[in-house]
PDB file of C-alpha atoms and ligand atoms in Angstrom:
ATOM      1  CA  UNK K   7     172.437 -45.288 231.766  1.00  0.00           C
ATOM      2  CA  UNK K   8     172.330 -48.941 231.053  1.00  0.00           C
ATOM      3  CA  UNK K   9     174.641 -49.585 228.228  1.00  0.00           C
ATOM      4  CA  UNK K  10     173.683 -51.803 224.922  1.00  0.00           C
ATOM      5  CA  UNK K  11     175.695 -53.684 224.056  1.00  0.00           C
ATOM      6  CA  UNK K  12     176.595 -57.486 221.869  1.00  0.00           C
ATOM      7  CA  UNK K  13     175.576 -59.147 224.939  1.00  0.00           C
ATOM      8  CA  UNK K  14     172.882 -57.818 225.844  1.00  0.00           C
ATOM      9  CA  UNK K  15     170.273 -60.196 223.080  1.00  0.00           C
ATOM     10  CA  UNK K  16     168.112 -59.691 221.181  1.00  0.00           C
ATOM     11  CA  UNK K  17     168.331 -55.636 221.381  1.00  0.00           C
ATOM     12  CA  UNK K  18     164.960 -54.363 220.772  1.00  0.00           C
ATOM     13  CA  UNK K  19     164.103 -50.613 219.824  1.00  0.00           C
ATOM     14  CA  UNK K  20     161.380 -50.585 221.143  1.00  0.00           C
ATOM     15  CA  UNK K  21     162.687 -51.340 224.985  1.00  0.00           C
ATOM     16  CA  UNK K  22     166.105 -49.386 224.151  1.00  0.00           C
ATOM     17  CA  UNK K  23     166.042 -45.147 225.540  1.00  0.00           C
ATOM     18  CA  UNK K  24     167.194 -42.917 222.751  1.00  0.00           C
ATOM     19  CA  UNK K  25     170.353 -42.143 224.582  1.00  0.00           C
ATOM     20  CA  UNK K  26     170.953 -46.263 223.931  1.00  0.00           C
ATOM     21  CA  UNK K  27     169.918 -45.641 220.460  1.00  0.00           C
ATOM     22  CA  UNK K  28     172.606 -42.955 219.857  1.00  0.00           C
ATOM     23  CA  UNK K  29     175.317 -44.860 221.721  1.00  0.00           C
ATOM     24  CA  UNK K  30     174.153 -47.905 219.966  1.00  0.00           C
ATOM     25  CA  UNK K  31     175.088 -46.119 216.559  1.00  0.00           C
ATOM     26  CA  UNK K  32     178.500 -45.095 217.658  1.00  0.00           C
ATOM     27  CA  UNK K  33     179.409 -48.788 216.634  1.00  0.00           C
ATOM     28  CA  UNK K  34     176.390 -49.925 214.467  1.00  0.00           C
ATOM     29  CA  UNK K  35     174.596 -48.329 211.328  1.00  0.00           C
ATOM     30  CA  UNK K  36     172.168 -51.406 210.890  1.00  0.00           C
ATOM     31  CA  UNK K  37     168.886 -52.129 211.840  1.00  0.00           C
ATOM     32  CA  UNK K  38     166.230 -54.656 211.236  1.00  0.00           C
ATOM     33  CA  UNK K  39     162.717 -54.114 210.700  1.00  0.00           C
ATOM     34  CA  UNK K  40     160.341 -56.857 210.791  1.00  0.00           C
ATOM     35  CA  UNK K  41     157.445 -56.524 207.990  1.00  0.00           C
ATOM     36  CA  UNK K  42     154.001 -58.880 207.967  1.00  0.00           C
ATOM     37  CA  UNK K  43     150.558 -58.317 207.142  1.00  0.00           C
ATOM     38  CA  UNK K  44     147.527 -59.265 209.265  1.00  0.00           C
ATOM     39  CA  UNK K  45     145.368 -61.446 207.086  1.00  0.00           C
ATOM     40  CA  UNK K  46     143.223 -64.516 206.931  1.00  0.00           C
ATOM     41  CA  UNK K  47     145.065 -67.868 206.859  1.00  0.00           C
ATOM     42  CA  UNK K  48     142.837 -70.258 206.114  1.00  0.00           C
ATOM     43  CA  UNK K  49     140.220 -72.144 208.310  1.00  0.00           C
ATOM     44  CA  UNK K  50     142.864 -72.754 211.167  1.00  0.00           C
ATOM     45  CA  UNK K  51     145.558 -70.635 210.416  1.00  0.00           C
ATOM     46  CA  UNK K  52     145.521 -67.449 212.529  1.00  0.00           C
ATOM     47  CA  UNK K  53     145.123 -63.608 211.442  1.00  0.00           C
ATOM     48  CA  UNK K  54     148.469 -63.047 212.553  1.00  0.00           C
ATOM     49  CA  UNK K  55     150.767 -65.038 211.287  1.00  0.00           C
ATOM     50  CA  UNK K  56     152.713 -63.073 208.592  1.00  0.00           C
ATOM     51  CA  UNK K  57     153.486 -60.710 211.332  1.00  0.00           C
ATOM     52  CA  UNK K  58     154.415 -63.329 214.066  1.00  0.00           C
ATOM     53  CA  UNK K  59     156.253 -65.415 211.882  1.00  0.00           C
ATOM     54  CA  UNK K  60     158.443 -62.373 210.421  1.00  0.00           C
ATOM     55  CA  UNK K  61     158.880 -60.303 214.050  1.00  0.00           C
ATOM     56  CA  UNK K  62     160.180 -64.307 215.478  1.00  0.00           C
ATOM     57  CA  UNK K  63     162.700 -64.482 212.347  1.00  0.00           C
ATOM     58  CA  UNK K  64     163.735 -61.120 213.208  1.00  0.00           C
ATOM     59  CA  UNK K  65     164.354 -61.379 217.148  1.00  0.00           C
ATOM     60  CA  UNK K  66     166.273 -64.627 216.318  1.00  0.00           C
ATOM     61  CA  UNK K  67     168.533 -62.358 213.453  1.00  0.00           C
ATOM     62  CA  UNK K  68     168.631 -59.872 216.600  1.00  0.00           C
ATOM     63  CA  UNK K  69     169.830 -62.397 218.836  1.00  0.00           C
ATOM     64  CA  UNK K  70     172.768 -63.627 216.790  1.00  0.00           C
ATOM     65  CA  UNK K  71     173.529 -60.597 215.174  1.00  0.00           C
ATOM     66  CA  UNK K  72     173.429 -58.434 217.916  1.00  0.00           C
ATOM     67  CA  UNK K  73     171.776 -56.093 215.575  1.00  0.00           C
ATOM     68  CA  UNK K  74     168.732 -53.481 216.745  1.00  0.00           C
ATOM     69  CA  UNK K  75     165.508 -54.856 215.897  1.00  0.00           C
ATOM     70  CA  UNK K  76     162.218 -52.483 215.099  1.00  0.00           C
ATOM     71  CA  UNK K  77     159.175 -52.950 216.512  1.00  0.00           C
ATOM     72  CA  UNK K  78     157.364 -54.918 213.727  1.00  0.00           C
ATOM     73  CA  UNK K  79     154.724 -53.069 211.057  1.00  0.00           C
ATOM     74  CA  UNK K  80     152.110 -55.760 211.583  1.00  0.00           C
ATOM     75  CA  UNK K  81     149.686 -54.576 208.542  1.00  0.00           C
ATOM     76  CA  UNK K  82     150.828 -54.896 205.180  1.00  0.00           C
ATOM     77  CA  UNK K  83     149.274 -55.092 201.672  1.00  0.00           C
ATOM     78  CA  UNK K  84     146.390 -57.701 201.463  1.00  0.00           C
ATOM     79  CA  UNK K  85     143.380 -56.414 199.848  1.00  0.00           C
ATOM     80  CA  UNK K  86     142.812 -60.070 197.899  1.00  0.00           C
ATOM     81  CA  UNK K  87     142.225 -61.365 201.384  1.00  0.00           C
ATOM     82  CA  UNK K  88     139.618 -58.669 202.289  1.00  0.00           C
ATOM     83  CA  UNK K  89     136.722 -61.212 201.323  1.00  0.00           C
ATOM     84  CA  UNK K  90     137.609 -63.097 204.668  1.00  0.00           C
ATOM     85  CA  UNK K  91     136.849 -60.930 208.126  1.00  0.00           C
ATOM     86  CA  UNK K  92     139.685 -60.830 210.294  1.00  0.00           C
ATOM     87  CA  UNK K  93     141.667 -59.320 207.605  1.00  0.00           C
ATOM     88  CA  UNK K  94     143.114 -55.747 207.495  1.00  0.00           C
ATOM     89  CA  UNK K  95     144.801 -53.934 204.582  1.00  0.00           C
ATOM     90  CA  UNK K  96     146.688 -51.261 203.801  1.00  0.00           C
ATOM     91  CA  UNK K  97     146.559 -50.131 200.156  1.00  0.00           C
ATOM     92  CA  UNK K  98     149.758 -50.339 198.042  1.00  0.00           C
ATOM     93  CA  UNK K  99     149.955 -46.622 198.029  1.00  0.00           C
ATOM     94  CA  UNK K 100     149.777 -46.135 201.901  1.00  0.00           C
ATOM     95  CA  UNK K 101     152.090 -49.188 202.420  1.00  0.00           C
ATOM     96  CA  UNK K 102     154.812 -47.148 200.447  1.00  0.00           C
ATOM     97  CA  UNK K 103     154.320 -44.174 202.087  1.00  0.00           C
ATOM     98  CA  UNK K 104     154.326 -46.144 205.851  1.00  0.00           C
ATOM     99  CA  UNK K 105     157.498 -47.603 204.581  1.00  0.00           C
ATOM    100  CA  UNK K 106     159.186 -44.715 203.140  1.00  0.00           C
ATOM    101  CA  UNK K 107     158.419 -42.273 206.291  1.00  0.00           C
ATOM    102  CA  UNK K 108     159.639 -45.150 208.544  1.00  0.00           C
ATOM    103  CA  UNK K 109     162.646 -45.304 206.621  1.00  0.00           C
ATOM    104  CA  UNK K 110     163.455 -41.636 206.394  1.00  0.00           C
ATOM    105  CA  UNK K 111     163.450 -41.564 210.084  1.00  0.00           C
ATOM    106  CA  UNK K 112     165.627 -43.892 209.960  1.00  0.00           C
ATOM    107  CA  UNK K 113     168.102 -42.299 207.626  1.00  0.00           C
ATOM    108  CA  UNK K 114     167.571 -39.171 209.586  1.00  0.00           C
ATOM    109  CA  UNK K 115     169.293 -40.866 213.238  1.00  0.00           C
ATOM    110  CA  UNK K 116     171.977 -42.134 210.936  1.00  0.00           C
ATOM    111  CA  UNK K 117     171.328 -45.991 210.496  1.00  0.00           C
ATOM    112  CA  UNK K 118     172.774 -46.523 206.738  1.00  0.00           C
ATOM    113  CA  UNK K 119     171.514 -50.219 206.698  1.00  0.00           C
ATOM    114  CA  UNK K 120     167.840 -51.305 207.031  1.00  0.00           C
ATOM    115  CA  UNK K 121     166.880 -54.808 206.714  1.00  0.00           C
ATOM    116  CA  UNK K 122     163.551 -55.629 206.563  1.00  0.00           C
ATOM    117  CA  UNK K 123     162.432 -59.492 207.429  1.00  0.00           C
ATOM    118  CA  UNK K 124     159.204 -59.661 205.655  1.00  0.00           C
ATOM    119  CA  UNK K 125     156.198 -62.629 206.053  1.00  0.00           C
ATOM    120  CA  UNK K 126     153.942 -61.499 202.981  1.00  0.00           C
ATOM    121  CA  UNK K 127     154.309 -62.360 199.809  1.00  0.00           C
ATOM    122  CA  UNK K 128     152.113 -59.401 198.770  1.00  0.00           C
ATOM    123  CA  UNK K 129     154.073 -56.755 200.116  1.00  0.00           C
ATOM    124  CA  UNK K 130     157.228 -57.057 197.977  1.00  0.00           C
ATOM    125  CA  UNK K 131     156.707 -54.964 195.030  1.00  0.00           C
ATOM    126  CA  UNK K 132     154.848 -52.226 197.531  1.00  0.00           C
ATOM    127  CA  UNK K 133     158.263 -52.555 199.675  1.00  0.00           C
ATOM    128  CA  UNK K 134     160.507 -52.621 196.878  1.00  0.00           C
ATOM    129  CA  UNK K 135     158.575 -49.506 195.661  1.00  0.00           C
ATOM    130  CA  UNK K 136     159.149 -47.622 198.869  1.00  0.00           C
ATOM    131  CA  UNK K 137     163.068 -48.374 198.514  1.00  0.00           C
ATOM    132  CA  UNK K 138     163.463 -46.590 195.385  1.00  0.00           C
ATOM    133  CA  UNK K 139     160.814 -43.510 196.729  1.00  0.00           C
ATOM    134  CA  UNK K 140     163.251 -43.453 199.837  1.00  0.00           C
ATOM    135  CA  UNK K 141     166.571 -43.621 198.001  1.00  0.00           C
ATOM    136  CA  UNK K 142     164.877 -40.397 195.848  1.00  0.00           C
ATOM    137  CA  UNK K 143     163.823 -38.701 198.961  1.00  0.00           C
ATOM    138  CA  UNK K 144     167.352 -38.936 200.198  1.00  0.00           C
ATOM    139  CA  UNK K 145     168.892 -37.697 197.455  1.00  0.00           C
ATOM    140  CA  UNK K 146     167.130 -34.961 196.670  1.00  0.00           C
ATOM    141  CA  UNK K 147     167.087 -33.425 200.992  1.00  0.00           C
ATOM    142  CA  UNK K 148     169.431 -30.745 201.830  1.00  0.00           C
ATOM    143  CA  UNK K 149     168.874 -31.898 205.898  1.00  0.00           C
ATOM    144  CA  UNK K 150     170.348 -34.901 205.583  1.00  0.00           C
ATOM    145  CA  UNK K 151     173.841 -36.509 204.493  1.00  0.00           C
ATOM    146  CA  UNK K 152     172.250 -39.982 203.508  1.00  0.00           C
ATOM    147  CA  UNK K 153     174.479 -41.156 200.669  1.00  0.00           C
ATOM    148  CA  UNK K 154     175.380 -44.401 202.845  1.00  0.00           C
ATOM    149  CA  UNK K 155     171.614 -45.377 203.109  1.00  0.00           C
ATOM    150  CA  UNK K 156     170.825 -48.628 202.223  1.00  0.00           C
ATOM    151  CA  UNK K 157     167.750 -51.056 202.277  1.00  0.00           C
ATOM    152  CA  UNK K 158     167.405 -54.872 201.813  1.00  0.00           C
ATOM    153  CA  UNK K 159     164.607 -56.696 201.897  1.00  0.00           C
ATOM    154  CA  UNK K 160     164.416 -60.666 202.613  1.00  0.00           C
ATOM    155  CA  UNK K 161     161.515 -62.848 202.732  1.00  0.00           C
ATOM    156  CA  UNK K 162     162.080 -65.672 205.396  1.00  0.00           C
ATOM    157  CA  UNK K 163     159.824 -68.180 203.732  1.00  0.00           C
ATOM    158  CA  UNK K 164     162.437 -67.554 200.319  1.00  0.00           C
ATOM    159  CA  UNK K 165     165.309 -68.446 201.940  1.00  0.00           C
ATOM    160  CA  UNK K 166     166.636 -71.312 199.919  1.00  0.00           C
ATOM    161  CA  UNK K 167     167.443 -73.829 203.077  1.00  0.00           C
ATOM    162  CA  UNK K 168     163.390 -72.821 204.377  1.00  0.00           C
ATOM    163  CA  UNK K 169     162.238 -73.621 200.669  1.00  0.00           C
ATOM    164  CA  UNK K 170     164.110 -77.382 200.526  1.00  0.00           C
ATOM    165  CA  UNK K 171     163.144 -78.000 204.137  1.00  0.00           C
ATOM    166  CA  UNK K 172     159.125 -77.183 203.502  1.00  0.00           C
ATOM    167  CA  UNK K 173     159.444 -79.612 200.190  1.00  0.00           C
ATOM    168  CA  UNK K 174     160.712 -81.838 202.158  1.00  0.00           C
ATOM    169  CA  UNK K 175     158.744 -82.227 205.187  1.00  0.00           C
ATOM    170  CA  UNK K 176     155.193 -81.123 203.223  1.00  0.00           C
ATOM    171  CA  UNK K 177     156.359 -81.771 199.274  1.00  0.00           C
ATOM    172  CA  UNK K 178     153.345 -80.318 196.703  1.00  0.00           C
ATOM    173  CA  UNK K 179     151.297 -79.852 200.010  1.00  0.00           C
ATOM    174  CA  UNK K 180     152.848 -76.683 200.951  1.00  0.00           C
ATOM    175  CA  UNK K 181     151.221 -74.476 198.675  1.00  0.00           C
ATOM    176  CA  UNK K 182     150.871 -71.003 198.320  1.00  0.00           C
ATOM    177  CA  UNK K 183     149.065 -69.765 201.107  1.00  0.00           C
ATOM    178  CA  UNK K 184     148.419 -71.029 204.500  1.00  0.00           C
ATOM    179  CA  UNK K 185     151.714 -72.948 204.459  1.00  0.00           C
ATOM    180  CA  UNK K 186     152.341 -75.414 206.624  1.00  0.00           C
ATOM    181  CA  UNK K 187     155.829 -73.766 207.288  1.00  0.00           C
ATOM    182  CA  UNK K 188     154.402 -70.737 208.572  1.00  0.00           C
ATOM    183  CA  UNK K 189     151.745 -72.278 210.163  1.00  0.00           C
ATOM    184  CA  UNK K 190     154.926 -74.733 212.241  1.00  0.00           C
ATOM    185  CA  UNK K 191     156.251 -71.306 212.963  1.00  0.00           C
ATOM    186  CA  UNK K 192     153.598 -70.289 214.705  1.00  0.00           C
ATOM    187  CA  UNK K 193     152.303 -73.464 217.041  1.00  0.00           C
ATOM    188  CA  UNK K 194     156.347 -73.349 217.846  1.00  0.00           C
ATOM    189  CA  UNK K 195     155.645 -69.583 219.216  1.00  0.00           C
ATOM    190  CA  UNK K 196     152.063 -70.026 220.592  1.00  0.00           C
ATOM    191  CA  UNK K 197     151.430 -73.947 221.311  1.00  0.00           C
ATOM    192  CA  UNK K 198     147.222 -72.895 221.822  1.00  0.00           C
ATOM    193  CA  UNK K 199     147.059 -72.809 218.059  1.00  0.00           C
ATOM    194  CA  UNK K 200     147.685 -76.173 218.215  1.00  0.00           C
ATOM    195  CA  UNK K 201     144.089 -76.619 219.399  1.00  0.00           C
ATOM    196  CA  UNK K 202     142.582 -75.258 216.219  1.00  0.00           C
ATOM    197  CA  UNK K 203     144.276 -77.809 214.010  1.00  0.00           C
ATOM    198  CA  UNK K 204     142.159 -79.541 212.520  1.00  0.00           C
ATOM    199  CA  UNK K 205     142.442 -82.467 209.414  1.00  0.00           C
ATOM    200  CA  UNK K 206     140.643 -80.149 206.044  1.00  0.00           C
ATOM    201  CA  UNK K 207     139.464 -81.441 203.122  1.00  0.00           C
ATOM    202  CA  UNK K 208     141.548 -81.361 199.875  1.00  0.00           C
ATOM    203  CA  UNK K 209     142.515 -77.476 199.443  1.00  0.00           C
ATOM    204  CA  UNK K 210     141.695 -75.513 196.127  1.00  0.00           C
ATOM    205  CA  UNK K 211     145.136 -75.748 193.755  1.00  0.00           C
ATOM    206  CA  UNK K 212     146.993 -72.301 193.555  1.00  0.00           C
ATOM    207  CA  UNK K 213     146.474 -70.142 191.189  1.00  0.00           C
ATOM    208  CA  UNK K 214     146.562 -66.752 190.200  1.00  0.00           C
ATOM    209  CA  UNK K 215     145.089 -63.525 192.306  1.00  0.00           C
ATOM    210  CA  UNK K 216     143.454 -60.815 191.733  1.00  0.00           C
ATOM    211  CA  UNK K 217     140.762 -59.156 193.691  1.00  0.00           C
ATOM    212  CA  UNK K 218     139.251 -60.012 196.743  1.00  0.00           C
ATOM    213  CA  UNK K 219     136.033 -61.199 195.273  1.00  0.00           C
ATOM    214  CA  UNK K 220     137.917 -63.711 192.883  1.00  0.00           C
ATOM    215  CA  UNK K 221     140.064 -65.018 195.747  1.00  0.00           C
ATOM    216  CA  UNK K 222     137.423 -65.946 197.707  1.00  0.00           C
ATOM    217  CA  UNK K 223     135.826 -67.869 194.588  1.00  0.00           C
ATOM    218  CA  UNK K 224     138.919 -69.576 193.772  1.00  0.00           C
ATOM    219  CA  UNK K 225     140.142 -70.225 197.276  1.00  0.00           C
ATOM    220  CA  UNK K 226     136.767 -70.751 199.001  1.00  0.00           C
ATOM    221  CA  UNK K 227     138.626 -71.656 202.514  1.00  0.00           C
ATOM    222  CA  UNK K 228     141.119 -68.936 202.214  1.00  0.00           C
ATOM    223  CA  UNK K 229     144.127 -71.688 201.688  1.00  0.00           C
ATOM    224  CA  UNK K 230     145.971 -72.086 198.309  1.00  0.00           C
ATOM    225  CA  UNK K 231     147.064 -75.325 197.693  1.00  0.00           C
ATOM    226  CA  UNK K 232     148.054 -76.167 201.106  1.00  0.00           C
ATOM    227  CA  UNK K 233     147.288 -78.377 203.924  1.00  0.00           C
ATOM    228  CA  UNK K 234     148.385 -76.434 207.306  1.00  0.00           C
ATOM    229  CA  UNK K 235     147.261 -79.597 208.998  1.00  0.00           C
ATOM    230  CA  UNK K 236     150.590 -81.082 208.508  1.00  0.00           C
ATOM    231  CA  UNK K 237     152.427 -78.265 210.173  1.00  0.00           C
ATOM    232  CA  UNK K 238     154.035 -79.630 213.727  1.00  0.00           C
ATOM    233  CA  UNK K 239     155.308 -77.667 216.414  1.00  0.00           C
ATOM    234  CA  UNK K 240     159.281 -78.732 216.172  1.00  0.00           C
ATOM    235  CA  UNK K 241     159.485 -78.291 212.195  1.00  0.00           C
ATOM    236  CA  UNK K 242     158.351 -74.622 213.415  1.00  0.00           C
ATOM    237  CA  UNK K 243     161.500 -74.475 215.403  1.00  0.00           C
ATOM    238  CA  UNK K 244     163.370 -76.150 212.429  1.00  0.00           C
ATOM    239  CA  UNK K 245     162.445 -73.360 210.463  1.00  0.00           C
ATOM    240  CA  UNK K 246     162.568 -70.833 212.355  1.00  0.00           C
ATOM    241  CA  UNK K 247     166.165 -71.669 212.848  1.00  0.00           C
ATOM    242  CA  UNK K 248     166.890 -71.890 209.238  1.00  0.00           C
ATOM    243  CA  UNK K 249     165.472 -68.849 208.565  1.00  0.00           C
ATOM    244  CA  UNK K 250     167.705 -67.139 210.897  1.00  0.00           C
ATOM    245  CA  UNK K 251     170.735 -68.489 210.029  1.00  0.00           C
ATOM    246  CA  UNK K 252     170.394 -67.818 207.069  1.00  0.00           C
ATOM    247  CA  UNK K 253     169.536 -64.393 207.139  1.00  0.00           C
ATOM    248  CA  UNK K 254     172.078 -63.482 210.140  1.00  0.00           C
ATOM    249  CA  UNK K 255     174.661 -64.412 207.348  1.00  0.00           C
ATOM    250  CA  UNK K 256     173.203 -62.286 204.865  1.00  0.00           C
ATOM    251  CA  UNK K 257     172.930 -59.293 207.620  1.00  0.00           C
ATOM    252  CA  UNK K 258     176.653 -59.738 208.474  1.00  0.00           C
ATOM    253  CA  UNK K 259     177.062 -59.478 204.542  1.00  0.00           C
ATOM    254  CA  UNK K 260     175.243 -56.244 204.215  1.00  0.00           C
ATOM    255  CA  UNK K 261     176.723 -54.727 206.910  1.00  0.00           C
ATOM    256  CA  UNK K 262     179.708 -55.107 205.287  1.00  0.00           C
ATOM    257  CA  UNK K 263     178.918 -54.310 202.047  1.00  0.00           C
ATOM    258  CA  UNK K 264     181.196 -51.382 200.519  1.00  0.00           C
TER     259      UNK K 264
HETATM  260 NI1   NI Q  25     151.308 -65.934 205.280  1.00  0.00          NI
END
């Protein structure tokens, strides 16, 4: 049996044999789980960006960290985007459940630290939601000795040194949706996007959401407030790096948190 070990970067779940996984536990509880959404992104942006963008920030955490990463739940909650095709949703109340069963299983193998890298805006409260529904779970099972189990959730495109950076290099024309910084992130991990750049006329200013029908209204191009046309391939890598810095430090913290 091939052995897992710090070295050995990023460690993936996904390639690792459960006998790895068990061995793997022996010296770390912690795991990261990367969380995105598969949505419209404006004119040029592609479908799958929350996903790519959070699964990249969380192979980079991997690689530093040395911590297991999860394959990454690419569908998240974004019904207001379901007026643009391309787009698939999962309801609030089957995004908790997803994330609560996921996490149980978890819990169940013995991990005691989840972090989950998220790319969606929309899914926090959903995510946050599952915690508590997990923590309750836990508590209330007879199978399992879970009183350890912890969850953290971090949104890459929150972390402080990502925010200043994306004022920086894009000011007011970041916006809400369609970013520019994500959009970087994801010509830096798949340079053909670069061909569907295009320059776009002024975007529609950001704004509140509600259904999908009123998004669509308001945000006739699917952006909000941004101009994704600005995005380069090397602020991508900037970012990216950022991002994972940033959050390797607040892994290490977790992990140690008594
Ligand atoms: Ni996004």
């Amino acid at each position: 049996m091939k052995e897992l070990s710090h070295l050995e970067i990023p460690a993936r779940l996904d390639l690792c044999s459960w006998p790895e996984v068990e061995k793997y536990l022996e010296h770390c509880k912690g795991i990261i789980l990367p969380i995105g959404s598969t949505e419209q992104h404006g004119p040029t942006g592609a479908i799958g960006t929350d996903a790519f963008t959070a699964q990249a920030v969380a192979l980079e955490v991997g690689k530093r960290s040395g911590v297991l990463v999860a394959p990454a739940q690419a569908y998240g909650m974004a019904e207001h985007h379901l007026g643009f095709p391309g787009t698939m949703s999962l309801r609030p109340n089957t995004l908790l459940n997803l994330i609560h069963d996921l996490l149980v299983s978890l819990a169940r193998h013995g991990f005691e630290r989840v972090f989950l890298i998220n790319g969606h805006g929309g899914n926090i409260a959903t995510v946050k939601a599952a915690f508590a529904e997990t923590y309750k779970t836990l508590s209330n099972s007879d199978l399992l000795t879970c009183e350890n189990f912890r969850c953290k959730l971090k949104n890459w495109f929150m972390v402080s040194d990502v925010f200043k950076k994306a004022q920086e290099l894009y000011g007011d024309r970041e916006g809400q949706h369609a970013t520019p910084s994500e959009i970087a992130i994801t010509l830096h991990l798949e340079p053909s996007l670069q061909l569907k750049q295009v320059p776009l006329p002024d975007p529609s200013p950001s704004g509140p959401i509600y259904g999908p029908k009123d998004f669509r209204e308001r945000y006739p191009d699917g952006r909000m407030g941004s101009d994704p046309y600005l995005a380069k391939s090397v602020h991508g890598k900037l970012l990216l790096d950022k991002a994972a810095n940033a959050l390797t430090q607040d892994l290490s913290n977790f992990l140690k948190e008594s």
